Short mmCIF file of C-alpha atoms in Angstrom, two decimals:
data_model
loop_
_atom_site.label_atom_id
_atom_site.label_comp_id
_atom_site.label_asym_id
_atom_site.label_seq_id
_atom_site.Cartn_x
_atom_site.Cartn_y
_atom_site.Cartn_z
CA MET A 1 -9.41 7.10 -11.79
CA VAL A 2 -5.68 7.90 -11.55
CA ALA A 3 -5.68 6.98 -7.85
CA LEU A 4 -7.53 3.74 -8.60
CA HIS A 5 -5.14 2.72 -11.38
CA THR A 6 -2.17 3.55 -9.12
CA ALA A 7 -3.56 1.32 -6.37
CA ILE A 8 -4.21 -1.48 -8.90
CA ALA A 9 -0.64 -1.21 -10.24
CA ILE A 10 0.88 -1.47 -6.75
CA VAL A 11 -1.35 -4.42 -5.80
CA LEU A 12 -0.50 -6.06 -9.15
CA VAL A 13 3.24 -5.80 -8.49
CA VAL A 14 2.91 -7.22 -4.98
CA ALA A 15 0.66 -10.08 -6.15
CA LEU A 16 2.93 -11.03 -9.06
CA ILE A 17 5.98 -11.17 -6.80
CA ILE A 18 4.43 -12.90 -3.79
CA LYS A 19 1.65 -15.05 -5.25
CA GLY A 20 2.90 -15.56 -8.79
CA ARG A 21 6.57 -15.83 -7.75
CA ILE A 22 7.50 -13.61 -10.69
CA ASP A 23 10.90 -11.92 -10.58
CA PRO A 24 10.66 -8.37 -9.11
CA VAL A 25 12.22 -6.76 -12.19
CA ILE A 26 9.58 -8.27 -14.51
CA SER A 27 6.78 -7.52 -12.03
CA LEU A 28 7.80 -3.85 -11.66
CA ILE A 29 8.00 -3.34 -15.42
CA LEU A 30 4.56 -4.94 -15.90
CA GLY A 31 3.10 -2.71 -13.18
CA SER A 32 4.70 0.35 -14.78
CA LEU A 33 3.31 -0.56 -18.21
CA TYR A 34 -0.19 -1.10 -16.84
CA LEU A 35 -0.25 2.18 -14.92
CA GLY A 36 1.16 4.22 -17.80
CA LEU A 37 -1.31 2.89 -20.35
CA ALA A 38 -4.34 2.78 -18.06
CA GLY A 39 -3.52 6.12 -16.45
CA GLY A 40 -3.48 8.01 -19.74
CA VAL A 41 0.26 8.61 -20.03
CA GLY A 42 0.22 7.06 -23.50
CA PHE A 43 2.48 4.58 -25.28
CA ALA A 44 5.40 6.94 -25.91
CA GLY A 45 4.99 8.67 -22.55
CA THR A 46 5.03 5.36 -20.67
CA VAL A 47 8.24 4.20 -22.36
CA GLU A 48 9.83 7.60 -21.74
CA ALA A 49 8.84 7.56 -18.05
CA ILE A 50 10.21 4.03 -17.58
CA THR A 51 13.55 4.81 -19.20
CA THR A 52 14.03 8.27 -17.67
CA GLY A 53 12.95 6.97 -14.28
CA PHE A 54 15.56 4.22 -14.48
CA GLY A 55 18.25 6.63 -15.67
CA GLY A 56 17.35 9.26 -13.08
CA ILE A 57 17.66 6.84 -10.20
CA MET A 58 20.95 5.48 -11.54
CA ALA A 59 22.33 9.01 -11.86
CA GLU A 60 21.26 9.74 -8.29
CA VAL A 61 22.27 6.58 -6.43
CA GLY A 62 24.02 4.25 -8.89
CA LEU A 63 27.57 5.11 -7.83
CA LEU A 64 26.50 5.36 -4.17
CA ILE A 65 25.21 1.80 -4.29
CA GLY A 66 28.26 0.47 -6.11
CA PHE A 67 30.82 2.21 -3.90
CA GLY A 68 28.90 1.43 -0.71
CA VAL A 69 28.50 -2.28 -1.46
CA LEU A 70 32.16 -2.60 -2.39
CA ILE A 71 33.23 -0.86 0.84
CA GLY A 72 31.07 -3.31 2.77
CA ALA A 73 32.52 -6.31 0.94
CA LEU A 74 36.11 -5.18 1.47
CA LEU A 75 35.62 -4.43 5.16
CA HIS A 76 33.85 -7.72 5.64
CA SER A 77 36.87 -9.53 4.23
CA THR A 78 39.06 -7.88 6.88
CA GLY A 79 36.78 -9.05 9.71
CA ALA A 80 35.88 -5.44 10.58
CA PHE A 81 32.13 -6.05 10.85
CA ARG A 82 32.58 -9.15 12.98
CA ARG A 83 34.79 -7.20 15.37
CA LEU A 84 32.38 -4.23 15.39
CA VAL A 85 29.56 -6.59 16.35
CA ALA A 86 31.74 -7.98 19.13
CA LEU A 87 32.35 -4.47 20.44
CA LEU A 88 28.66 -3.56 20.29
CA VAL A 89 27.60 -6.75 22.06
CA GLN A 90 30.21 -6.24 24.78
CA LYS A 91 29.51 -2.54 25.34
CA VAL A 92 25.76 -2.38 24.73
CA GLY A 93 24.58 -5.94 25.22
CA SER A 94 22.55 -8.02 22.78
CA GLY A 95 19.26 -7.02 24.42
CA ARG A 96 19.82 -3.30 23.83
CA LEU A 97 21.49 -3.66 20.45
CA PRO A 98 18.39 -2.95 18.28
CA TYR A 99 17.63 0.24 20.25
CA ALA A 100 21.25 1.41 20.07
CA LEU A 101 21.32 0.86 16.30
CA SER A 102 17.96 2.58 15.74
CA SER A 103 18.75 5.64 17.88
CA MET A 104 22.23 6.02 16.41
CA LEU A 105 20.84 6.09 12.86
CA ALA A 106 17.96 8.40 13.81
CA VAL A 107 19.82 11.02 15.84
CA VAL A 108 23.59 10.64 15.62
CA MET A 109 23.87 10.04 11.87
CA PRO A 110 20.82 11.46 10.08
CA SER A 111 22.66 11.44 6.75
CA ILE A 112 21.13 13.34 3.87
CA TYR A 113 21.54 10.18 1.81
CA VAL A 114 19.54 7.27 3.20
CA ASP A 115 21.11 5.04 0.54
CA VAL A 116 24.54 5.65 2.07
CA GLN A 117 23.31 4.60 5.48
CA VAL A 118 21.70 1.35 4.38
CA VAL A 119 24.61 0.13 2.27
CA LEU A 120 26.99 0.73 5.17
CA ALA A 121 24.76 -0.39 8.06
CA ALA A 122 23.18 -3.48 6.48
CA PRO A 123 26.30 -5.72 6.84
CA VAL A 124 26.55 -4.75 10.50
CA ALA A 125 22.87 -5.57 11.09
CA ARG A 126 23.19 -8.95 9.37
CA SER A 127 26.34 -9.86 11.27
CA ALA A 128 24.81 -8.83 14.60
CA SER A 129 21.48 -10.61 14.11
CA PRO A 130 22.48 -14.00 15.65
CA PHE A 131 23.27 -12.28 18.97
CA VAL A 132 19.75 -10.85 19.26
CA GLY A 133 18.09 -14.28 18.99
CA LYS A 134 16.17 -16.41 16.52
CA VAL A 135 14.34 -13.38 15.17
CA GLY A 136 17.41 -11.16 15.32
CA LEU A 137 17.44 -10.46 11.58
CA PRO A 138 13.89 -9.05 11.32
CA VAL A 139 14.30 -7.13 14.58
CA LEU A 140 17.55 -5.48 13.48
CA ALA A 141 16.25 -4.94 9.95
CA SER A 142 13.23 -3.15 11.43
CA ALA A 143 15.46 -1.12 13.76
CA LEU A 144 17.62 -0.13 10.82
CA GLY A 145 14.62 0.87 8.67
CA CYS A 146 12.82 3.00 11.26
CA GLY A 147 16.07 4.54 12.52
CA ILE A 148 17.11 5.69 9.06
CA PHE A 149 13.73 7.17 8.13
CA ALA A 150 12.89 8.70 11.50
CA GLY A 151 16.16 10.63 11.17
CA TYR A 152 15.55 11.36 7.49
CA VAL A 153 12.16 13.05 7.97
CA PHE A 154 12.48 14.55 11.46
CA VAL A 155 16.12 15.31 12.23
CA ILE A 156 18.31 17.95 10.58
CA PRO A 157 20.24 17.42 8.24
CA GLY A 158 17.86 14.76 6.89
CA LEU A 159 16.93 15.74 3.33
CA ALA A 160 13.16 15.44 3.88
CA ALA A 161 13.37 17.47 7.09
CA ILE A 162 15.39 20.26 5.43
CA SER A 163 13.10 20.28 2.38
CA ILE A 164 9.89 20.54 4.39
CA ALA A 165 11.30 23.27 6.63
CA GLY A 166 12.48 25.24 3.60
CA LEU A 167 9.20 24.96 1.69
CA LEU A 168 7.13 25.99 4.71
CA ASP A 169 9.58 28.75 5.71
CA ILE A 170 10.39 27.20 9.11
CA ARG A 171 13.62 28.09 10.87
CA LEU A 172 15.85 25.02 11.07
CA GLY A 173 16.70 25.76 14.71
CA ASP A 174 13.00 25.70 15.64
CA TRP A 175 12.44 22.49 13.69
CA LEU A 176 15.47 20.81 15.24
CA VAL A 177 14.14 21.12 18.82
CA TYR A 178 10.96 19.17 18.06
CA GLY A 179 12.36 16.98 15.29
CA VAL A 180 15.11 15.41 17.41
CA VAL A 181 12.68 14.48 20.20
CA ILE A 182 9.99 13.10 17.90
CA GLY A 183 12.55 11.27 15.75
CA LEU A 184 14.26 9.56 18.69
CA VAL A 185 11.02 8.57 20.48
CA THR A 186 9.54 7.28 17.22
CA ALA A 187 12.61 5.15 16.48
CA LEU A 188 12.76 3.62 19.97
CA VAL A 189 9.02 2.94 20.35
CA SER A 190 8.71 1.49 16.84
CA THR A 191 11.69 -0.80 17.41
CA LEU A 192 10.17 -2.00 20.69
CA LEU A 193 6.79 -2.73 19.06
CA MET A 194 8.39 -4.65 16.20
CA ARG A 195 10.50 -6.66 18.60
CA LEU A 196 7.40 -7.63 20.61
CA LEU A 197 5.63 -8.65 17.39
CA PHE A 198 8.44 -10.90 16.18
CA ALA A 199 9.05 -12.34 19.66
CA ALA A 200 5.40 -13.44 19.86
CA GLY A 201 6.23 -16.11 17.26
CA GLY A 202 4.57 -17.32 14.09
CA PHE A 203 4.94 -14.07 12.14
CA TRP A 204 8.49 -14.47 10.83
CA LYS A 205 9.25 -17.55 8.70
CA PRO A 206 12.94 -17.74 7.66
CA GLU A 207 12.27 -20.25 4.89
CA THR A 208 10.07 -17.76 2.98
CA ASP A 209 11.08 -14.40 4.48
CA GLU A 210 14.85 -14.65 3.99
CA GLU A 211 16.63 -14.88 0.65
CA LEU A 212 20.40 -14.85 1.03
CA ASP A 213 22.36 -14.78 -2.22
CA GLU A 214 25.37 -17.08 -2.67
CA ALA A 215 28.02 -14.40 -2.25
CA MET A 216 26.42 -13.05 0.92
CA ALA A 217 26.02 -16.56 2.33
CA GLU A 218 29.69 -17.33 1.81
CA GLN A 219 30.75 -14.04 3.38
CA GLU A 220 28.67 -14.56 6.50
CA ALA A 221 29.27 -18.25 7.08
CA ALA A 222 32.06 -17.44 9.50
CA ASP A 223 29.88 -14.99 11.44
CA ARG A 224 27.28 -17.69 12.11
CA ALA A 225 29.80 -20.43 12.89
CA TYR A 226 29.79 -19.64 16.60
CA LEU A 227 26.21 -20.96 16.87
CA THR A 228 27.50 -24.51 16.44
CA GLY A 229 29.69 -24.21 19.52
CA GLU A 230 28.92 -25.31 23.06
CA ALA A 231 29.38 -21.95 24.76
CA GLY A 232 26.77 -21.13 27.36
CA THR A 233 26.13 -17.53 26.35
CA ALA A 234 26.40 -15.38 23.26
CA ARG A 235 29.30 -13.46 24.79
CA GLU A 236 31.21 -16.65 25.60
CA ALA A 237 30.56 -17.96 22.11
CA LEU A 238 31.64 -14.65 20.62
CA ALA A 239 34.89 -14.64 22.61
CA GLN A 240 35.51 -18.22 21.47
CA ARG A 241 34.81 -17.29 17.86
CA GLU A 242 37.06 -14.22 18.04
CA SER A 243 39.92 -16.29 19.42
CA GLU A 244 39.50 -18.82 16.63
CA ALA A 245 39.28 -16.06 14.02
CA ALA A 246 42.45 -14.36 15.28
CA ALA A 247 44.33 -17.67 15.16
CA ALA A 248 43.07 -18.41 11.65
CA GLU A 249 44.02 -14.93 10.44
CA ALA A 250 47.50 -15.26 11.91
CA LYS A 251 47.94 -18.64 10.21
CA GLU A 252 46.90 -17.19 6.83
CA GLY A 253 49.23 -14.21 7.24
CA VAL A 254 46.43 -11.66 7.64
CA ARG A 255 47.42 -8.51 9.55
CA ARG A 256 44.96 -7.68 12.32
CA LEU A 257 44.67 -3.90 12.03
CA PRO A 258 43.04 -1.82 14.79
CA LEU A 259 39.23 -1.71 14.50
CA ALA A 260 39.24 2.10 14.62
CA VAL A 261 41.47 2.16 11.54
CA LEU A 262 39.33 -0.41 9.69
CA MET A 263 36.17 1.66 10.28
CA LEU A 264 37.68 4.82 8.73
CA PRO A 265 36.27 4.02 5.25
CA ILE A 266 32.78 4.31 6.77
CA VAL A 267 33.36 7.14 9.25
CA VAL A 268 35.30 9.48 6.96
CA PRO A 269 32.66 9.57 4.15
CA LEU A 270 29.90 10.27 6.67
CA LEU A 271 31.94 13.09 8.20
CA LEU A 272 32.65 14.57 4.78
CA ILE A 273 28.97 14.42 3.80
CA ALA A 274 27.99 16.05 7.12
CA LEU A 275 30.67 18.71 6.64
CA GLY A 276 29.28 19.59 3.22
CA ALA A 277 25.70 19.72 4.53
CA PHE A 278 26.44 21.92 7.53
CA ALA A 279 28.76 24.18 5.51
CA GLU A 280 25.93 24.80 3.05
CA LEU A 281 23.41 25.43 5.84
CA GLY A 282 25.82 27.79 7.62
CA GLY A 283 26.65 29.72 4.47
CA TRP A 284 30.41 29.08 4.68
CA SER A 285 30.69 26.42 2.00
CA THR A 286 33.28 26.63 -0.76
CA THR A 287 33.55 24.73 -4.03
CA PHE A 288 36.23 22.49 -2.49
CA ILE A 289 34.12 21.72 0.59
CA ALA A 290 31.12 21.01 -1.66
CA PHE A 291 33.32 18.70 -3.77
CA LEU A 292 34.50 16.73 -0.73
CA GLY A 293 30.98 16.72 0.74
CA ASP A 294 29.42 15.23 -2.39
CA ALA A 295 28.26 11.72 -1.46
CA ASN A 296 29.77 10.18 -4.60
CA ILE A 297 33.22 11.66 -3.94
CA ALA A 298 33.02 10.93 -0.21
CA LEU A 299 32.16 7.27 -0.78
CA PHE A 300 34.79 6.90 -3.49
CA LEU A 301 37.40 8.15 -1.02
CA GLY A 302 36.00 5.59 1.42
CA LEU A 303 36.33 2.89 -1.24
CA LEU A 304 39.96 3.84 -1.87
CA GLY A 305 40.62 3.59 1.86
CA ALA A 306 38.83 0.24 2.18
CA TYR A 307 40.74 -1.14 -0.78
CA ALA A 308 44.09 -0.03 0.64
CA LEU A 309 43.27 -1.39 4.11
CA SER A 310 42.07 -4.69 2.68
CA ARG A 311 45.27 -5.14 0.69
CA ALA A 312 47.36 -4.22 3.75
CA SER A 313 45.38 -6.58 5.97
CA SER A 314 44.36 -9.50 3.74
CA GLY A 315 46.62 -9.26 0.72
CA GLY A 316 45.85 -8.85 -2.97
CA GLU A 317 44.17 -12.23 -3.54
CA HIS A 318 41.63 -11.90 -0.73
CA THR A 319 40.96 -8.30 -1.75
CA ASN A 320 40.20 -9.32 -5.34
CA GLU A 321 37.85 -12.05 -4.12
CA ALA A 322 36.02 -9.53 -1.93
CA MET A 323 35.69 -7.13 -4.89
CA GLU A 324 34.23 -9.92 -7.03
CA ASP A 325 31.67 -10.72 -4.36
CA GLY A 326 30.79 -7.05 -4.18
CA PHE A 327 30.34 -6.80 -7.95
CA HIS A 328 28.05 -9.83 -7.89
CA THR A 329 25.79 -8.25 -5.28
CA THR A 330 25.89 -4.78 -6.86
CA GLY A 331 24.52 -5.88 -10.26
CA GLU A 332 21.29 -7.28 -8.82
CA ILE A 333 20.74 -4.28 -6.56
CA LEU A 334 21.29 -1.75 -9.35
CA LEU A 335 18.82 -3.39 -11.74
CA ILE A 336 16.02 -3.73 -9.18
CA THR A 337 16.65 -0.23 -7.82
CA GLY A 338 16.51 1.29 -11.30
CA VAL A 339 13.26 -0.47 -12.22
CA GLY A 340 11.76 0.68 -8.91
CA GLY A 341 12.59 4.22 -10.05
CA SER A 342 10.79 3.53 -13.33
CA LEU A 343 7.52 2.76 -11.54
CA GLY A 344 7.83 5.92 -9.48
CA ALA A 345 8.38 8.00 -12.64
CA VAL A 346 5.28 6.53 -14.29
CA ILE A 347 3.20 7.34 -11.20
CA GLU A 348 4.50 10.90 -11.24
CA ALA A 349 3.60 11.21 -14.93
CA THR A 350 -0.06 10.37 -14.18
CA GLY A 351 -0.47 13.66 -12.23
CA LEU A 352 -1.69 12.16 -8.97
CA ASP A 353 -0.23 15.06 -6.96
CA SER A 354 -2.67 17.61 -8.45
CA VAL A 355 -5.64 15.43 -7.42
CA LEU A 356 -4.44 15.48 -3.81
CA GLY A 357 -3.78 19.23 -4.00
CA ASP A 358 -7.44 19.92 -4.77
CA LEU A 359 -8.41 17.87 -1.71
CA PHE A 360 -6.34 19.96 0.72
CA GLN A 361 -7.38 23.34 -0.72
CA ALA A 362 -10.95 22.54 0.30
CA ASP A 363 -9.78 22.25 3.93
CA ALA A 364 -8.59 25.84 4.50
CA GLY A 365 -9.64 27.08 7.94
CA ALA A 366 -10.32 23.60 9.35
CA PRO A 367 -9.74 22.67 13.07
CA VAL A 368 -6.19 21.84 14.22
CA VAL A 369 -6.61 18.06 14.50
CA LEU A 370 -8.28 17.81 11.10
CA SER A 371 -5.52 19.92 9.49
CA ILE A 372 -2.83 17.67 11.03
CA LEU A 373 -4.62 14.50 9.91
CA LEU A 374 -5.13 15.79 6.39
CA ALA A 375 -1.50 16.90 6.06
CA TRP A 376 -0.43 13.46 7.29
CA PHE A 377 -2.89 11.73 4.93
CA ILE A 378 -1.78 13.62 1.81
CA ALA A 379 1.90 12.91 2.50
CA ALA A 380 1.11 9.24 3.21
CA VAL A 381 -0.91 8.79 0.01
CA LEU A 382 1.75 10.55 -2.03
CA HIS A 383 4.39 8.24 -0.57
CA LEU A 384 2.29 5.16 -1.29
CA ALA A 385 1.82 6.34 -4.85
CA ILE A 386 5.22 7.83 -5.70
CA GLY A 387 7.45 5.54 -3.64
CA SER A 388 9.89 8.25 -2.53
CA VAL A 389 9.85 9.67 1.01
CA SER A 390 11.60 12.86 -0.02
CA VAL A 391 9.45 13.43 -3.14
CA ALA A 392 6.26 12.76 -1.14
CA ALA A 393 7.37 15.19 1.59
CA ILE A 394 8.42 17.88 -0.89
CA THR A 395 5.22 17.48 -2.96
CA ALA A 396 2.96 17.57 0.10
CA ALA A 397 4.73 20.65 1.44
CA GLY A 398 4.40 22.30 -1.97
CA ILE A 399 0.67 21.54 -2.02
CA ILE A 400 0.08 22.92 1.47
CA ALA A 401 2.46 25.92 1.48
CA PRO A 402 0.13 28.25 -0.52
CA ILE A 403 -2.71 27.90 2.03
CA LEU A 404 -0.53 27.71 5.17
CA ASP A 405 -1.53 31.21 6.35
CA SER A 406 -5.20 30.24 6.35
CA LEU A 407 -4.68 27.29 8.68
CA THR A 408 -5.16 27.63 12.45
CA VAL A 409 -2.11 25.54 13.31
CA SER A 410 1.61 26.32 13.55
CA PRO A 411 3.65 25.72 10.36
CA ILE A 412 6.07 23.55 12.40
CA VAL A 413 3.21 21.21 13.34
CA ILE A 414 2.03 20.95 9.73
CA GLY A 415 5.59 20.27 8.66
CA LEU A 416 6.02 17.54 11.28
CA ALA A 417 2.68 16.02 10.20
CA ILE A 418 3.93 15.93 6.60
CA ALA A 419 7.17 14.29 7.79
CA SER A 420 5.18 11.69 9.74
CA GLY A 421 2.92 10.86 6.79
CA ALA A 422 5.74 10.77 4.25
CA MET A 423 7.31 7.87 6.17
CA PHE A 424 4.17 5.66 5.91
CA ALA A 425 4.47 2.19 4.37
CA LEU A 426 7.62 2.24 2.26
CA GLN A 427 6.94 -0.53 -0.26
CA VAL A 428 7.61 -2.04 -3.67
CA ASN A 429 7.49 1.17 -5.75
CA SER A 430 10.47 2.53 -3.81
CA ASN A 431 13.99 1.91 -5.05
CA PHE A 432 15.10 1.88 -1.38
CA PHE A 433 12.79 -1.13 -0.77
CA TRP A 434 14.79 -3.22 -3.25
CA MET A 435 18.15 -2.02 -1.95
CA PHE A 436 17.05 -2.92 1.58
CA LYS A 437 15.81 -6.34 0.43
CA SER A 438 19.01 -7.28 -1.36
CA LEU A 439 21.48 -5.87 1.17
CA LEU A 440 19.82 -7.58 4.13
CA GLY A 441 19.19 -10.88 2.34
CA LEU A 442 15.39 -10.77 2.65
CA SER A 443 12.65 -12.00 0.32
CA THR A 444 10.02 -9.57 -0.93
CA LYS A 445 7.62 -10.91 1.69
CA GLY A 446 10.26 -10.52 4.40
CA THR A 447 10.93 -6.92 3.35
CA LEU A 448 7.19 -6.14 3.53
CA LYS A 449 7.15 -7.63 7.04
CA THR A 450 10.09 -5.51 8.15
CA LEU A 451 10.63 -2.29 6.21
CA THR A 452 7.04 -1.70 5.06
CA LEU A 453 5.54 -2.60 8.40
CA VAL A 454 8.04 -0.71 10.57
CA THR A 455 7.73 2.49 8.52
CA SER A 456 3.94 2.18 8.85
CA VAL A 457 4.28 1.68 12.59
CA ALA A 458 6.74 4.59 12.89
CA SER A 459 4.41 6.85 10.92
CA VAL A 460 1.45 6.02 13.19
CA VAL A 461 3.56 6.24 16.38
CA SER A 462 4.84 9.69 15.43
CA LEU A 463 1.40 11.11 14.62
CA PRO A 464 0.21 11.54 18.26
CA LEU A 465 3.63 13.03 19.08
CA VAL A 466 2.98 15.64 16.39
CA MET A 467 -0.42 16.35 17.94
CA LEU A 468 1.27 16.73 21.31
CA ALA A 469 3.65 19.26 19.72
CA ALA A 470 0.56 21.18 18.52
CA VAL A 471 -0.52 21.60 22.15
CA VAL A 472 2.89 23.06 23.05
CA LEU A 473 2.97 25.35 20.03
#
């Protein structure tokens, strides 16, 4: 009955938001209340789960969201993202841009904190979307989503990858060999499939799938202005727009700092986070390195840098306006993210993980393919229910670890199957879903068509790759 009530709660939330046009915050709270009361958590237990779930998520990602959004707003005011898009289009080309973004996020920057990646990469994806075509936004949103999570579950130092390897006692070096290949192939193939789907037409409807807030619309008006020009190609239009932007900035007294300098508030925090992660893995971490490698401290240092660069480039007035726009966007994201954490906490309080644990224990000694499918299935169901990729992966690995010796398949393969399943269908009970929605200016329906669908596609695409790894191992 717990599984049934969980499914009803998730369907209820989706129906209220999409069909009833009820605000996501209200819908998520109603879904949480239903599940808690119907699932036997009790009146007091339901309230406690909702409040502790909200507080837990805020303690984990609240500052990350705030600092990250403010960094994005400040850098946007300096024109950094517009110039980064120009560089990407010139060096990579608009046709290969989604694949470059997806592979970079999956392999080059598999940050432990997916929240850090999305708050920093979302403005770049939105600014670059016009160069990819009419469906550029959903294509790049999908590339961003599958790139982040393919790296998160398959590639070291992704938190889910490290957690699974640790719980199943798998050497990180052994995992890395297979994880990098599967993560990269999954990201590229999933991006290609989503691009073909959107290019076919009729699936993406901007009027109902996009939901740009006022502050974001004002920020990005200049980035879309080139579309009104008469240039023959995107590159010509971009060059024309860049020339106009440089002239306007000079007229307003804005200093045009080097792009490499402007991107330091993004690059330095990621390097610090990576330093802390690898220092801990290598056993040479110190309290000072751990302090600098903490995501909150790293992003705050990035915020200080962005603030200083914005004042040096745009002046105090423009910097304050950018900060106000960032605060406006941050408030909405924090509330929705926290309430998404509340639903996840209520689901966890129902004890759904123990039900799935009994299912896998009955499978000890099963054939290789069945073991892989069941490991994938348990992780996928846990993710659908709990709404957290890392929690689903950790819980599934914890369920399977005690019977791992009785299975006729390599622990690496089981771990990769868990990683694949844990990525399946990221949806409304995930706080990341609401961050993604708000940061990319999508409606709930648009986020389901991009993030939920692409993580489902990526999960299914990676499954046969895991089975292929079983043949090798």
